[in-house]
């Protein structure tokens, strides 16, 4: 957690990696291993990604729509 605190202001990726490592070590030390929890988390991530993609493509497109004149 010291690495997390030191790296957070400048290197967010290193800080997140240090936090995830600490979390995994803590879970392994307490004996908590749940594949059901992992599957639920993956499912929620997939649903969130699909909703974000749909929103980006339908609601907030980056390309302006073309005006078709006859």
Coordinates of C-alpha atoms in Angstrom, one line a residue:
X1 CA 0.0 0.0 0.0
X2 CA 3.0 2.3 0.4
X3 CA 3.8 1.8 -3.3
X4 CA 0.2 2.7 -4.1
X5 CA 0.3 5.9 -2.1
X6 CA 3.7 6.9 -3.6
X7 CA 2.8 6.1 -7.2
X8 CA -0.7 7.5 -7.3
X9 CA 0.0 11.2 -8.1
X10 CA 2.3 10.4 -11.1
X11 CA 1.8 6.8 -12.2
X12 CA -1.9 5.7 -11.9
X13 CA -1.2 2.4 -13.7
X14 CA 1.5 1.4 -11.2
X15 CA -0.8 2.4 -8.3
X16 CA -3.7 0.3 -9.6
X17 CA -1.4 -2.7 -10.0
X18 CA 0.0 -2.3 -6.5
X19 CA -3.6 -2.1 -5.1
X20 CA -4.7 -5.2 -7.1
X21 CA -1.7 -7.1 -5.9
X22 CA -2.3 -6.2 -2.3
X23 CA -6.0 -7.2 -2.7
X24 CA -5.1 -10.6 -4.2
X25 CA -2.5 -11.3 -1.5
X26 CA -5.1 -10.4 1.2
X27 CA -7.8 -12.6 -0.3
X28 CA -5.4 -15.5 -0.6
X29 CA -4.2 -15.1 3.0
X30 CA -7.7 -15.2 4.3
X31 CA -8.6 -18.2 2.2
X32 CA -11.3 -16.5 0.2
X33 CA -11.4 -17.8 -3.3
X34 CA -14.7 -17.5 -5.1
X35 CA -15.1 -18.3 -8.8
X36 CA -18.7 -17.4 -8.5
X37 CA -17.7 -13.8 -7.4
X38 CA -15.3 -13.6 -10.3
X39 CA -17.9 -14.8 -12.8
X40 CA -20.4 -12.2 -11.5
X41 CA -17.8 -9.4 -11.8
X42 CA -17.0 -10.4 -15.3
X43 CA -20.7 -10.5 -16.3
X44 CA -21.2 -7.1 -14.8
X45 CA -18.2 -5.8 -16.7
X46 CA -19.5 -7.2 -20.0
X47 CA -22.9 -5.6 -19.5
X48 CA -21.4 -2.3 -18.6
X49 CA -19.2 -2.4 -21.7
X50 CA -22.1 -3.2 -24.0
X51 CA -24.2 -0.4 -22.5
X52 CA -21.3 2.0 -22.9
X53 CA -20.7 1.0 -26.5
X54 CA -24.4 1.3 -27.4
X55 CA -24.5 4.7 -25.8
X56 CA -21.4 5.8 -27.7
X57 CA -22.7 4.6 -31.0
X58 CA -26.4 5.6 -30.7
X59 CA -26.8 8.5 -28.3
X60 CA -23.5 10.3 -28.6
X61 CA -22.0 9.7 -32.0
X62 CA -18.8 11.6 -33.0
X63 CA -19.7 11.8 -36.7
X64 CA -22.2 14.5 -37.6
X65 CA -25.2 13.3 -39.5
X66 CA -25.3 14.1 -43.2
X67 CA -28.1 16.3 -44.6
X68 CA -29.6 14.7 -47.6
X69 CA -31.2 17.3 -49.9
X70 CA -33.3 16.2 -52.8

